[in-house]
Amino acid sequence: MMAESSSYGEIFEHKTVQVTKHGTITYTLVSSSKTNGHNHGLLAPEDGNALPALETVMEPEVEDSGKGLTKQRLHQRYSQGRWRQLRIALLVLFWLSVLGLIAACVYLVARERTCQGPDEPYAESWWKKTVLYQLNIKTFQDSDNDGIGDIQGLISRLDYIKETLGLQVIVLNSILQGPNGNNFAVANFYNIDPAVGTLTDFKDLLDQMHGRNMSLVMDIPVSSTSQQHPWFLSSQLSTVATPPEMGTSFRDFYVWHSGYWDAAVTQAGRDFSTPPSLQKTKFGGRTVWGWMPSRQQYFSSYLSGEQADLNYESESLRQAMDNVLRFWLHQGIDGFRLLNVENIVSPTGSPLVNASMDAALTSIPTPIVSLLYRWRRVLDDARSGNRKVLMVDGDGLEALSGLIAVDLLLNRRLMQWNSTTPNPGLEVARFVQQSLHNADGSANPSPNWAVGNFDAHRMASRVGSLELVDALNMLHLLLPGTAVAYHGDELGMLDGPHGTHLSASDARFLSHGPQVSPMLWSNQLNAGFTNASHGPWLPINDRYRLNNVQQQLRAGHSTLKVFQKLVELKKHESALHSGTFRQVMVGESVYAFVRQSRTEGTGFLVVLDLRKPRGQLEGTESNREYSLSSAALHGWGRMIVQSVNLHRRHKQANLNQTVDLRTTLTLRPSEAVVIQFYNVHNL
């Protein structure tokens, strides 16, 4: 930089700047340390004529390393090219990140069904206050005319379940591949029975259900497998002497035992041992222990002698079962019902849980509890929205009802009621009180009720009267908690004939119990279940022309329409899905209870006469008067649901009539009624 002198004093710096105004003119900034005792700054154009200085005097370009940059110098550097490019790049990166986060949120919201309306089941405990529909797919609907129900047949009936019945959760009996059509003796945990479809069909079912805001829970038998399972076929090839690194990875997947050598037998020249015990199988009365020559050991088969018990002391087996659950969760399943948990055995071949429904354990063995918590974590790890439900089905497991790992311990107590049960009113009261409390006496957080199941006689056949079906449906659908309905019970289906219609050469299927019979859809040939020329794989109940879905929907009042009304009330009335519960009448043959809103004086009084009819014609001597005042309510109510027999007796005249809650109600055997009351307070 050039320094020069002038008449204005000592000049120590000048700088060239450009000012554009009607063109470009170049000026030189002149700064003086002193001029006649005053500080001045001049802008000297290059032609030598000085102009008055600007108000702002530019500082000398002297940097002091001990001080920070001045404001002007900082602004100057801020405006340099490379810093400007860096700022722009960072700004672009920031907005790209914001847009990416927004896109991810939109994707997750679209992917998960988290915005359902109030009637949809997808809440944290979506299974607790609803009705589950349990069905056996092979007897529900055939789609390919081979006489066997299948997945596509179920898909074709989803609107019946969702729209006609008002149900949103299906519990699907096991469809896992098994020998001879036995889906509960699993031969492959990763595939389904070819008789009902393919994995592609199964994914289609899930897509169709989720598109309707429905949920699917599937059965998984966990205590044993078929002896044809690849795990067992590999396990039997290993011997005790085989080093782990040289044997198969399935060597300890099952319960094996060398037995006890008999010296006398050995001395006689036979190399043979005796079984570890003489215990009998749970079903069939055969010996639990089976000899496997290839391994020179016995294997345990506690259930029937035709299966092989899994060894849950093996970490390899536990990991394998974790992977089974993960596989189906990956398909999109909404939960599991674990079967035969009570039949998991110890290394001695004895079940870890050894109790019946009437003699339930007060505590469950630690290995079972550890397993359930382990599987709970598997479900939670796979969760991508709503909680996956974990149900357990089995006798003698009541102590599990307070276990947070288990969402629902399915309750079979009401299924103990049968045609020979004395004093049904007293027995039902006992079943209900037992079910509302845990084994330790605390309140059961997840009460649930079932009056039918795949392994028990049909509800109407079990209690010995079609007339009692409406009362049973009122009972289990309106009690506190979750109701589980077995398909066909909405019609009052009876047991079907025993046996199969398949030839003896067809080894795909075994005989099934009479409760497993085809669904009754219409009065057409084969009840609308199949168009197969050879008929359905199981015989159909002879009464199908009088009792079927089509006929009951057309009727003015029917068991199906009673079921529909009860489901509607269960879904929409707060008194029924979150209200209080009181038993108000308990007698030899009567049971009545009140469900009441916790915030209002509204609710429902349910009165059930549990006597069986004596014949087609009932005389007036069978009438009984029940005092409604025992419900400790005052005011008026409205009769909103009647059993079919009560409705028929009154010739439809008294439905929706008002009822004085301080008077008496007259009922005949098997009649039942639901009375709704408004703004009524307890006396």
XYZ file of C-alpha atoms in Angstrom:
683
model
C 0.000 0.000 0.000
C 1.389 3.443 -0.958
C 1.811 6.197 1.633
C 2.138 9.921 0.639
C 2.057 13.458 2.117
C -0.308 16.372 1.555
C -1.096 19.701 3.015
C -3.532 18.087 5.307
C -0.899 16.520 7.449
C 0.714 13.151 7.739
C -0.937 10.524 5.631
C -0.482 6.924 6.845
C -2.949 4.971 4.754
C -5.072 5.213 1.646
C -7.377 2.697 0.039
C -9.126 2.491 -3.272
C -12.877 1.899 -3.233
C -15.460 1.831 -5.962
C -18.804 3.583 -5.780
C -21.334 2.957 -8.472
C -23.761 5.708 -9.316
C -24.592 6.256 -12.930
C -21.444 4.364 -13.668
C -18.272 3.473 -11.788
C -16.016 6.072 -10.190
C -12.868 5.190 -8.314
C -12.029 7.053 -5.103
C -9.160 6.859 -2.668
C -9.902 6.845 1.032
C -7.423 8.968 2.847
C -7.051 8.755 6.624
C -4.943 11.200 8.554
C -3.689 10.945 12.097
C -3.778 14.700 12.511
C -4.643 17.763 10.444
C -4.558 21.062 12.157
C -5.584 19.393 15.376
C -8.579 17.638 13.883
C -9.155 14.212 12.551
C -10.418 14.124 8.990
C -11.191 11.565 6.428
C -11.317 12.469 2.761
C -12.375 10.658 -0.302
C -9.925 11.701 -2.936
C -10.826 10.846 -6.477
C -7.995 9.848 -8.670
C -8.178 13.195 -10.455
C -6.994 14.821 -7.230
C -10.141 16.697 -6.233
C -11.061 15.940 -2.683
C -14.669 15.369 -1.565
C -16.065 15.672 1.936
C -15.509 12.560 3.973
C -18.298 10.009 4.610
C -19.756 9.945 8.100
C -18.284 6.557 8.643
C -14.551 6.450 8.805
C -13.063 3.103 7.868
C -10.629 1.626 10.326
C -7.054 0.892 9.345
C -6.405 -2.695 8.185
C -4.363 -3.458 11.213
C -5.119 -6.731 13.002
C -4.369 -7.099 16.642
C -3.667 -10.758 17.427
C -4.669 -10.164 21.020
C -8.164 -9.068 20.149
C -11.072 -10.661 18.283
C -12.239 -9.587 14.890
C -14.108 -6.304 14.700
C -17.686 -6.255 13.504
C -16.687 -4.873 10.135
C -13.885 -7.369 9.656
C -16.153 -10.244 10.695
C -18.748 -9.155 8.166
C -16.068 -8.923 5.510
C -14.898 -12.498 6.108
C -18.488 -13.698 6.444
C -19.078 -12.480 2.904
C -16.133 -14.338 1.398
C -17.002 -17.032 -1.179
C -15.958 -20.203 0.615
C -17.870 -19.361 3.807
C -20.971 -18.512 1.816
C -20.809 -21.901 0.060
C -20.466 -23.704 3.390
C -23.500 -21.905 4.813
C -25.605 -22.784 1.817
C -24.530 -26.436 1.977
C -25.408 -26.664 5.684
C -28.788 -25.024 5.095
C -29.611 -27.467 2.320
C -28.547 -30.409 4.518
C -30.758 -29.168 7.374
C -33.872 -28.940 5.239
C -33.193 -32.300 3.630
C -33.024 -33.810 7.145
C -36.325 -32.168 8.124
C -38.022 -33.436 4.978
C -36.606 -36.925 5.630
C -38.008 -36.980 9.168
C -41.406 -35.838 7.925
C -41.396 -38.533 5.244
C -40.453 -41.186 7.839
C -43.306 -40.105 10.126
C -45.803 -40.190 7.269
C -44.606 -43.687 6.324
C -44.891 -45.026 9.869
C -48.363 -43.572 10.360
C -49.492 -45.023 7.045
C -47.888 -48.375 7.823
C -49.427 -48.796 11.260
C -53.150 -48.874 11.991
C -53.017 -46.377 14.845
C -55.865 -44.057 13.947
C -58.914 -46.275 14.178
C -62.220 -44.976 15.398
C -63.639 -45.665 18.854
C -65.263 -48.924 17.770
C -62.044 -50.421 16.433
C -60.022 -52.894 18.526
C -56.631 -51.290 18.114
C -55.917 -49.815 21.503
C -53.361 -50.833 24.089
C -55.612 -53.592 25.447
C -57.783 -54.073 22.388
C -58.695 -57.663 23.359
C -59.996 -56.932 26.875
C -63.470 -55.544 26.295
C -64.538 -57.261 23.112
C -65.784 -60.601 21.805
C -63.322 -63.025 20.253
C -64.560 -65.420 17.553
C -62.844 -68.788 17.689
C -63.161 -70.940 14.595
C -61.904 -74.176 13.076
C -61.036 -73.319 9.498
C -61.614 -76.832 8.118
C -65.272 -76.728 9.167
C -66.050 -73.076 8.387
C -66.272 -72.703 4.589
C -64.955 -74.640 1.591
C -63.916 -72.609 -1.465
C -62.411 -75.182 -3.865
C -65.069 -77.908 -3.620
C -62.853 -80.561 -2.064
C -65.153 -80.798 0.963
C -62.656 -79.211 3.373
C -62.844 -75.686 4.742
C -59.927 -73.473 3.743
C -58.402 -70.003 3.977
C -60.082 -68.632 0.873
C -63.381 -69.878 2.224
C -62.766 -67.945 5.437
C -61.910 -64.822 3.433
C -65.254 -65.104 1.664
C -67.015 -65.067 5.063
C -65.147 -62.169 6.690
C -68.045 -59.814 6.074
C -70.328 -62.210 7.956
C -67.998 -62.039 10.962
C -67.382 -58.283 10.803
C -70.673 -56.889 9.485
C -73.310 -59.456 10.465
C -71.938 -60.478 13.866
C -70.107 -57.228 14.619
C -66.899 -59.037 15.607
C -63.355 -57.949 14.841
C -61.028 -60.549 16.377
C -60.632 -64.127 15.122
C -58.853 -66.823 17.128
C -57.825 -69.369 14.514
C -57.486 -72.975 15.633
C -54.149 -74.474 14.613
C -53.558 -74.674 10.864
C -49.921 -75.747 11.173
C -48.863 -78.695 9.057
C -49.261 -82.054 10.793
C -49.543 -85.741 9.870
C -52.956 -87.140 8.951
C -54.496 -83.694 9.124
C -53.771 -83.391 12.852
C -52.856 -79.710 13.086
C -52.129 -79.976 16.805
C -49.311 -82.522 16.300
C -47.018 -80.175 14.405
C -44.736 -81.547 11.686
C -43.623 -78.097 10.488
C -43.846 -74.888 12.488
C -43.088 -72.796 9.408
C -45.824 -74.009 7.089
C -49.563 -74.507 7.104
C -51.636 -77.554 6.275
C -51.820 -77.843 2.457
C -55.470 -78.880 2.826
C -56.385 -75.323 3.912
C -54.092 -73.330 1.637
C -50.639 -71.839 1.229
C -48.610 -69.151 2.945
C -49.661 -66.844 0.122
C -53.299 -67.524 1.015
C -52.484 -66.834 4.658
C -50.919 -63.465 3.826
C -53.983 -62.668 1.744
C -56.153 -63.440 4.765
C -54.107 -61.093 6.947
C -54.284 -58.321 4.349
C -58.043 -58.755 3.994
C -58.555 -58.712 7.764
C -56.301 -55.764 8.453
C -58.008 -53.870 5.650
C -61.249 -54.338 7.627
C -59.572 -53.339 10.920
C -59.799 -56.920 12.156
C -57.204 -58.860 14.149
C -56.022 -62.457 13.818
C -54.736 -64.575 16.707
C -53.372 -68.025 15.842
C -52.948 -71.208 17.864
C -49.417 -72.514 18.509
C -49.067 -75.892 20.301
C -45.904 -75.605 22.394
C -45.436 -78.768 24.461
C -44.622 -81.309 21.758
C -44.354 -82.016 18.047
C -45.174 -84.851 15.722
C -42.593 -87.610 15.511
C -42.373 -86.658 11.835
C -41.089 -83.177 12.610
C -37.590 -82.558 11.106
C -36.320 -81.614 14.548
C -37.245 -85.026 15.934
C -35.937 -86.887 12.885
C -32.574 -85.189 13.395
C -32.592 -85.557 17.180
C -33.117 -89.313 17.021
C -29.935 -89.703 14.951
C -27.716 -88.384 17.730
C -26.478 -90.681 20.461
C -25.457 -89.949 24.002
C -21.832 -90.620 23.092
C -21.848 -88.316 20.068
C -19.821 -85.163 20.785
C -21.931 -82.022 20.285
C -19.632 -80.719 17.566
C -20.041 -83.965 15.593
C -23.747 -84.530 16.171
C -26.812 -82.722 14.952
C -27.839 -79.394 16.443
C -31.159 -80.957 17.529
C -29.745 -83.628 19.841
C -31.263 -82.103 23.002
C -34.467 -80.657 21.510
C -36.512 -83.496 23.022
C -36.772 -85.332 26.333
C -34.579 -88.424 26.071
C -33.728 -90.974 28.744
C -31.459 -94.021 28.689
C -33.757 -95.985 30.977
C -32.493 -98.493 33.504
C -30.480 -101.552 32.585
C -31.721 -104.864 33.875
C -28.756 -107.091 34.818
C -30.763 -110.288 34.327
C -31.765 -109.223 30.825
C -28.186 -108.282 29.972
C -26.864 -111.633 31.203
C -29.416 -113.379 28.997
C -27.692 -111.865 26.015
C -30.147 -109.081 25.249
C -28.965 -105.501 25.274
C -32.074 -103.787 26.515
C -33.164 -101.344 29.243
C -36.444 -100.728 31.036
C -38.390 -97.435 30.722
C -37.686 -94.669 33.235
C -41.248 -95.011 34.575
C -44.570 -96.716 33.974
C -46.442 -93.412 33.647
C -49.410 -93.373 31.261
C -50.200 -90.821 28.567
C -52.767 -88.102 29.196
C -54.930 -89.447 26.380
C -55.199 -93.092 25.399
C -53.636 -94.705 28.464
C -50.450 -95.769 26.671
C -46.984 -95.723 28.195
C -45.327 -92.306 28.065
C -41.924 -93.638 27.043
C -41.172 -94.866 23.532
C -37.967 -96.683 22.515
C -35.874 -95.279 19.666
C -33.411 -97.907 18.327
C -31.412 -95.402 16.278
C -30.516 -93.469 19.415
C -30.718 -96.345 21.884
C -32.808 -94.208 24.229
C -36.396 -93.613 25.257
C -38.264 -90.443 24.288
C -41.143 -88.916 26.215
C -44.619 -88.589 24.664
C -46.899 -87.411 27.453
C -49.991 -86.434 25.469
C -50.828 -89.492 23.396
C -47.771 -91.604 22.652
C -47.852 -90.388 19.028
C -45.957 -87.166 19.641
C -42.594 -86.246 21.160
C -42.143 -83.892 24.111
C -39.951 -80.841 23.655
C -37.113 -80.268 26.127
C -37.329 -76.670 27.320
C -34.218 -77.096 29.456
C -32.330 -76.772 26.155
C -31.389 -73.203 25.264
C -31.162 -74.258 21.620
C -34.786 -75.385 21.711
C -35.894 -72.193 23.428
C -34.187 -70.120 20.730
C -35.799 -72.247 18.026
C -39.272 -71.626 19.478
C -38.492 -67.896 19.736
C -37.772 -67.971 16.022
C -41.061 -69.742 15.307
C -42.965 -66.919 16.994
C -40.873 -64.302 15.184
C -41.647 -65.929 11.838
C -45.402 -65.618 12.273
C -45.125 -62.158 13.790
C -43.220 -61.152 10.675
C -46.151 -62.378 8.586
C -48.299 -59.832 10.424
C -50.104 -61.945 13.015
C -51.677 -59.975 15.907
C -51.008 -62.484 18.651
C -50.904 -66.102 19.749
C -52.930 -68.515 21.784
C -50.425 -70.942 23.295
C -51.789 -74.461 23.614
C -50.672 -77.247 25.970
C -48.523 -75.044 28.197
C -49.662 -77.197 31.117
C -48.345 -80.270 29.282
C -44.719 -79.128 29.080
C -42.762 -81.905 30.782
C -39.700 -82.167 32.954
C -36.702 -84.389 32.079
C -38.500 -87.221 33.888
C -41.436 -87.084 31.455
C -43.850 -85.746 34.079
C -45.751 -82.502 33.371
C -44.388 -79.469 35.186
C -47.966 -78.426 35.922
C -49.860 -81.304 37.463
C -53.252 -79.949 38.429
C -56.802 -80.021 37.141
C -59.214 -77.154 36.809
C -60.774 -78.037 40.154
C -57.414 -78.329 41.907
C -55.505 -75.415 40.405
C -52.029 -74.642 41.640
C -51.512 -71.520 43.722
C -48.180 -70.973 41.967
C -46.763 -72.007 38.612
C -43.321 -73.645 38.315
C -40.537 -71.196 37.558
C -39.562 -72.755 34.188
C -43.081 -72.105 32.857
C -43.116 -68.525 34.142
C -39.660 -67.866 32.667
C -40.792 -69.195 29.297
C -43.847 -66.958 29.226
C -41.821 -63.871 30.082
C -39.325 -64.825 27.404
C -42.090 -65.131 24.789
C -43.630 -61.882 26.015
C -40.331 -60.145 25.159
C -40.369 -61.743 21.697
C -43.814 -60.277 21.080
C -42.827 -56.888 22.466
C -39.689 -56.761 20.309
C -41.835 -57.363 17.222
C -44.341 -54.713 18.200
C -44.733 -51.928 15.662
C -47.849 -50.258 16.980
C -50.387 -51.967 19.182
C -49.450 -54.607 21.718
C -49.392 -58.181 20.424
C -51.678 -60.337 22.522
C -50.395 -63.448 24.304
C -53.113 -65.887 25.364
C -52.657 -69.147 27.225
C -55.188 -71.980 27.096
C -55.012 -74.839 29.553
C -56.340 -76.378 32.763
C -54.806 -75.823 36.170
C -53.054 -72.584 35.220
C -55.205 -70.126 37.170
C -52.168 -68.797 39.035
C -51.023 -67.264 35.735
C -53.976 -64.862 35.676
C -51.995 -62.232 37.576
C -48.859 -62.625 35.452
C -48.194 -59.487 33.412
C -46.546 -61.545 30.674
C -49.907 -63.172 29.877
C -52.659 -60.977 28.483
C -55.440 -63.553 28.674
C -55.541 -66.853 30.508
C -58.533 -68.409 28.798
C -61.192 -69.444 31.272
C -63.121 -72.711 30.776
C -65.073 -72.773 34.042
C -68.479 -72.101 32.476
C -67.875 -75.101 30.211
C -68.052 -77.348 33.277
C -71.789 -76.772 33.348
C -73.537 -79.696 31.658
C -76.871 -81.483 31.595
C -76.126 -83.315 34.858
C -75.025 -80.264 36.854
C -77.268 -79.912 39.920
C -78.379 -76.464 41.028
C -77.054 -74.637 37.932
C -77.737 -71.203 39.425
C -75.496 -71.904 42.409
C -72.829 -73.502 40.219
C -72.737 -70.575 37.798
C -72.394 -68.169 40.733
C -69.456 -70.220 42.011
C -67.781 -70.332 38.570
C -68.151 -66.563 38.176
C -66.752 -65.713 41.596
C -63.795 -68.034 41.076
C -63.069 -66.492 37.678
C -63.193 -62.905 38.882
C -60.389 -63.571 41.365
C -56.853 -64.897 41.078
C -55.579 -67.911 42.938
C -54.274 -65.592 45.693
C -57.670 -63.913 46.117
C -56.804 -60.676 44.311
C -58.977 -59.328 41.512
C -58.365 -60.904 38.112
C -57.202 -58.073 35.798
C -58.324 -59.897 32.644
C -61.471 -61.952 33.254
C -62.774 -63.812 30.229
C -65.503 -66.304 29.469
C -66.137 -69.154 27.034
C -69.019 -71.588 26.732
C -67.662 -73.464 23.713
C -64.315 -74.689 22.391
C -62.867 -76.934 19.697
C -62.206 -79.740 22.178
C -65.538 -79.759 24.069
C -69.103 -80.710 23.202
C -71.227 -77.993 21.642
C -72.831 -75.673 24.175
C -76.428 -76.703 23.381
C -75.586 -80.421 23.438
C -73.584 -80.119 26.642
C -76.335 -78.465 28.692
C -78.976 -80.676 27.123
C -81.280 -78.005 25.699
C -81.428 -75.640 22.735
C -83.714 -73.473 24.854
C -80.829 -72.534 27.151
C -78.578 -71.181 24.389
C -79.810 -67.571 24.640
C -79.332 -67.570 28.423
C -75.782 -68.892 28.021
C -74.952 -66.254 25.426
C -76.347 -63.502 27.667
C -74.220 -64.841 30.503
C -70.822 -65.022 28.846
C -71.232 -61.965 26.588
C -72.374 -59.576 29.332
C -70.144 -60.610 32.251
C -67.127 -58.325 32.903
C -64.169 -58.839 30.601
C -63.576 -60.627 27.314
C -65.995 -63.111 25.773
C -64.822 -65.947 23.507
C -67.485 -67.363 21.185
C -66.961 -70.633 19.320
C -68.212 -70.473 15.739
C -71.745 -71.807 15.415
C -72.688 -71.025 19.003
C -74.340 -67.853 17.691
C -76.845 -70.244 16.064
C -77.106 -72.752 18.869
C -75.477 -75.482 16.782
C -75.652 -79.006 18.195
C -72.992 -81.708 18.036
C -72.655 -83.341 14.636
C -72.386 -87.049 13.879
C -69.089 -88.779 14.611
C -66.600 -89.919 11.979
C -65.546 -88.725 8.550
C -66.928 -89.024 5.053
C -63.546 -89.791 3.550
C -62.463 -93.220 2.460
C -60.244 -95.325 4.692
C -57.439 -94.975 2.146
C -57.347 -91.210 2.648
C -54.928 -90.908 5.550
C -54.931 -87.114 5.710
C -57.541 -86.936 8.403
C -58.397 -88.556 11.678
C -61.844 -88.793 13.199
C -62.842 -85.698 15.106
C -65.171 -85.073 17.997
C -68.825 -84.293 17.282
C -68.332 -80.595 18.139
C -66.171 -80.301 14.999
C -68.791 -80.297 12.259
C -69.340 -77.988 9.266
C -70.851 -74.545 9.739
C -74.552 -74.291 8.857
C -74.963 -71.463 6.333
C -78.217 -72.272 4.548
C -80.830 -74.956 3.894
C -79.182 -75.854 0.598
C -77.315 -79.090 -0.028
C -74.446 -79.550 2.445
C -75.743 -76.528 4.399
C -73.928 -74.161 2.016
C -70.591 -75.314 3.383
C -69.334 -76.972 0.197
C -70.341 -77.838 -3.359
C -68.176 -80.967 -3.395
C -69.896 -83.853 -5.166
C -68.813 -86.247 -2.407
C -70.011 -83.890 0.322
C -68.109 -82.408 3.260
C -65.222 -84.183 4.944
C -67.262 -84.411 8.152
C -71.009 -85.124 8.299
C -73.394 -82.227 8.799
C -75.923 -81.995 11.599
C -79.293 -83.329 10.494
C -81.137 -80.192 11.675
C -79.351 -77.869 9.263
C -82.495 -77.140 7.208
C -84.201 -75.741 10.319
C -81.208 -74.106 11.954
C -78.820 -72.111 9.759
C -77.560 -68.568 9.258
C -79.879 -67.778 6.348
C -82.986 -68.963 8.168
C -82.133 -67.142 11.418
C -81.412 -63.852 9.674
C -84.804 -63.996 7.959
C -86.663 -64.787 11.188
C -88.202 -61.959 13.134
C -86.545 -63.151 16.350
C -83.814 -65.788 16.543
C -80.810 -66.901 18.557
C -78.544 -65.251 15.965
C -80.378 -61.939 16.336
C -80.146 -62.176 20.122
C -76.392 -62.747 19.720
C -76.116 -59.717 17.408
C -77.886 -57.487 19.925
C -75.700 -58.661 22.794
C -72.508 -57.996 20.808
C -73.777 -54.530 19.915
C -74.420 -53.749 23.572
C -71.018 -55.146 24.582
C -69.241 -52.893 22.084
C -71.052 -49.629 22.704
C -72.285 -49.548 26.309
C -69.722 -48.360 28.860
C -71.637 -50.130 31.638
C -70.847 -53.449 29.924
C -67.212 -52.989 28.975
C -66.020 -50.941 31.953
C -68.870 -50.805 34.470
C -69.343 -52.391 37.878
C -70.645 -55.904 38.484
C -72.977 -57.235 41.188
C -74.623 -60.614 41.654
C -78.173 -59.820 42.774
C -80.061 -63.135 42.544
C -78.535 -66.563 43.133
C -80.657 -69.651 43.597
C -80.837 -73.303 42.649
C -81.902 -72.427 39.114
C -81.728 -68.649 38.815
C -78.811 -66.331 38.299
C -79.045 -62.564 37.923
C -76.503 -59.769 37.881
C -76.274 -56.018 37.369
C -73.777 -54.145 35.216
C -73.801 -50.433 35.985
C -71.935 -47.399 34.679
C -69.292 -46.040 37.018
C -70.201 -42.421 36.266
C -73.959 -42.537 35.661
C -76.957 -44.328 37.103
C -77.498 -46.317 33.915
C -76.915 -50.009 33.410
C -78.346 -53.463 32.773
C -80.112 -56.097 34.838
C -79.694 -59.639 33.454
C -82.016 -62.363 34.758
C -81.513 -66.008 33.732
C -83.787 -68.939 34.523
C -81.442 -71.934 34.154
C -83.979 -74.742 34.427
C -84.233 -77.163 31.533
C -87.667 -77.377 29.867
C -89.580 -80.565 30.690
C -91.215 -80.813 27.286
C -92.692 -78.907 24.410
C -95.705 -77.718 26.431
C -95.118 -76.043 29.757
C -97.963 -75.532 32.164
C -98.437 -72.497 34.359
C -97.055 -74.477 37.286
C -93.599 -74.025 35.765
C -93.835 -70.229 36.058
C -91.644 -68.630 38.670
C -91.785 -65.145 40.073
C -88.503 -63.367 40.587
C -88.418 -60.244 42.708
C -86.581 -57.496 40.867
C -86.346 -55.528 44.122
C -83.517 -57.865 45.134
C -81.372 -55.928 42.656
C -81.616 -52.972 45.066
C -82.639 -50.620 42.271
C -85.592 -48.261 42.108
C -87.348 -46.717 39.162
C -88.166 -48.100 35.738
C -86.321 -50.028 33.097
C -86.882 -51.212 29.551
C -86.814 -54.840 28.407
C -84.383 -54.721 25.450
C -83.307 -58.373 24.911
C -85.391 -61.516 25.376
C -84.573 -65.148 24.841
C -86.352 -66.620 21.824
C -88.623 -68.762 23.997
C -89.732 -65.777 26.101
C -90.295 -63.684 22.994
C -92.344 -66.480 21.451
C -94.473 -66.944 24.570
C -95.425 -63.275 24.683
C -95.971 -63.126 20.939
C -93.471 -60.272 20.615
C -95.737 -57.998 22.650
C -93.452 -57.107 25.521
C -90.107 -56.339 23.862
C -89.105 -52.767 24.726
C -91.877 -52.511 27.296
C -91.171 -50.661 30.525
C -90.534 -52.648 33.675
C -91.033 -51.536 37.264
C -87.801 -52.528 39.003
C -89.623 -52.822 42.338
C -92.009 -55.572 41.235
C -91.643 -59.200 40.133
C -90.723 -60.833 36.827
C -92.357 -64.071 35.674
C -90.148 -66.550 33.798
C -90.491 -70.134 32.639
C -87.625 -72.662 32.373
C -84.714 -71.497 30.198
C -86.142 -68.006 29.664
C -83.834 -65.018 30.027
C -84.062 -61.261 29.747
C -81.902 -58.131 29.691
C -83.449 -54.975 31.200
C -81.808 -51.605 30.615
C -82.320 -48.897 33.232
C -81.566 -45.170 33.123
C -80.495 -42.815 35.896
C -81.374 -45.369 38.530
C -79.491 -45.321 41.805
C -78.971 -48.093 44.296
C -81.356 -48.188 47.204
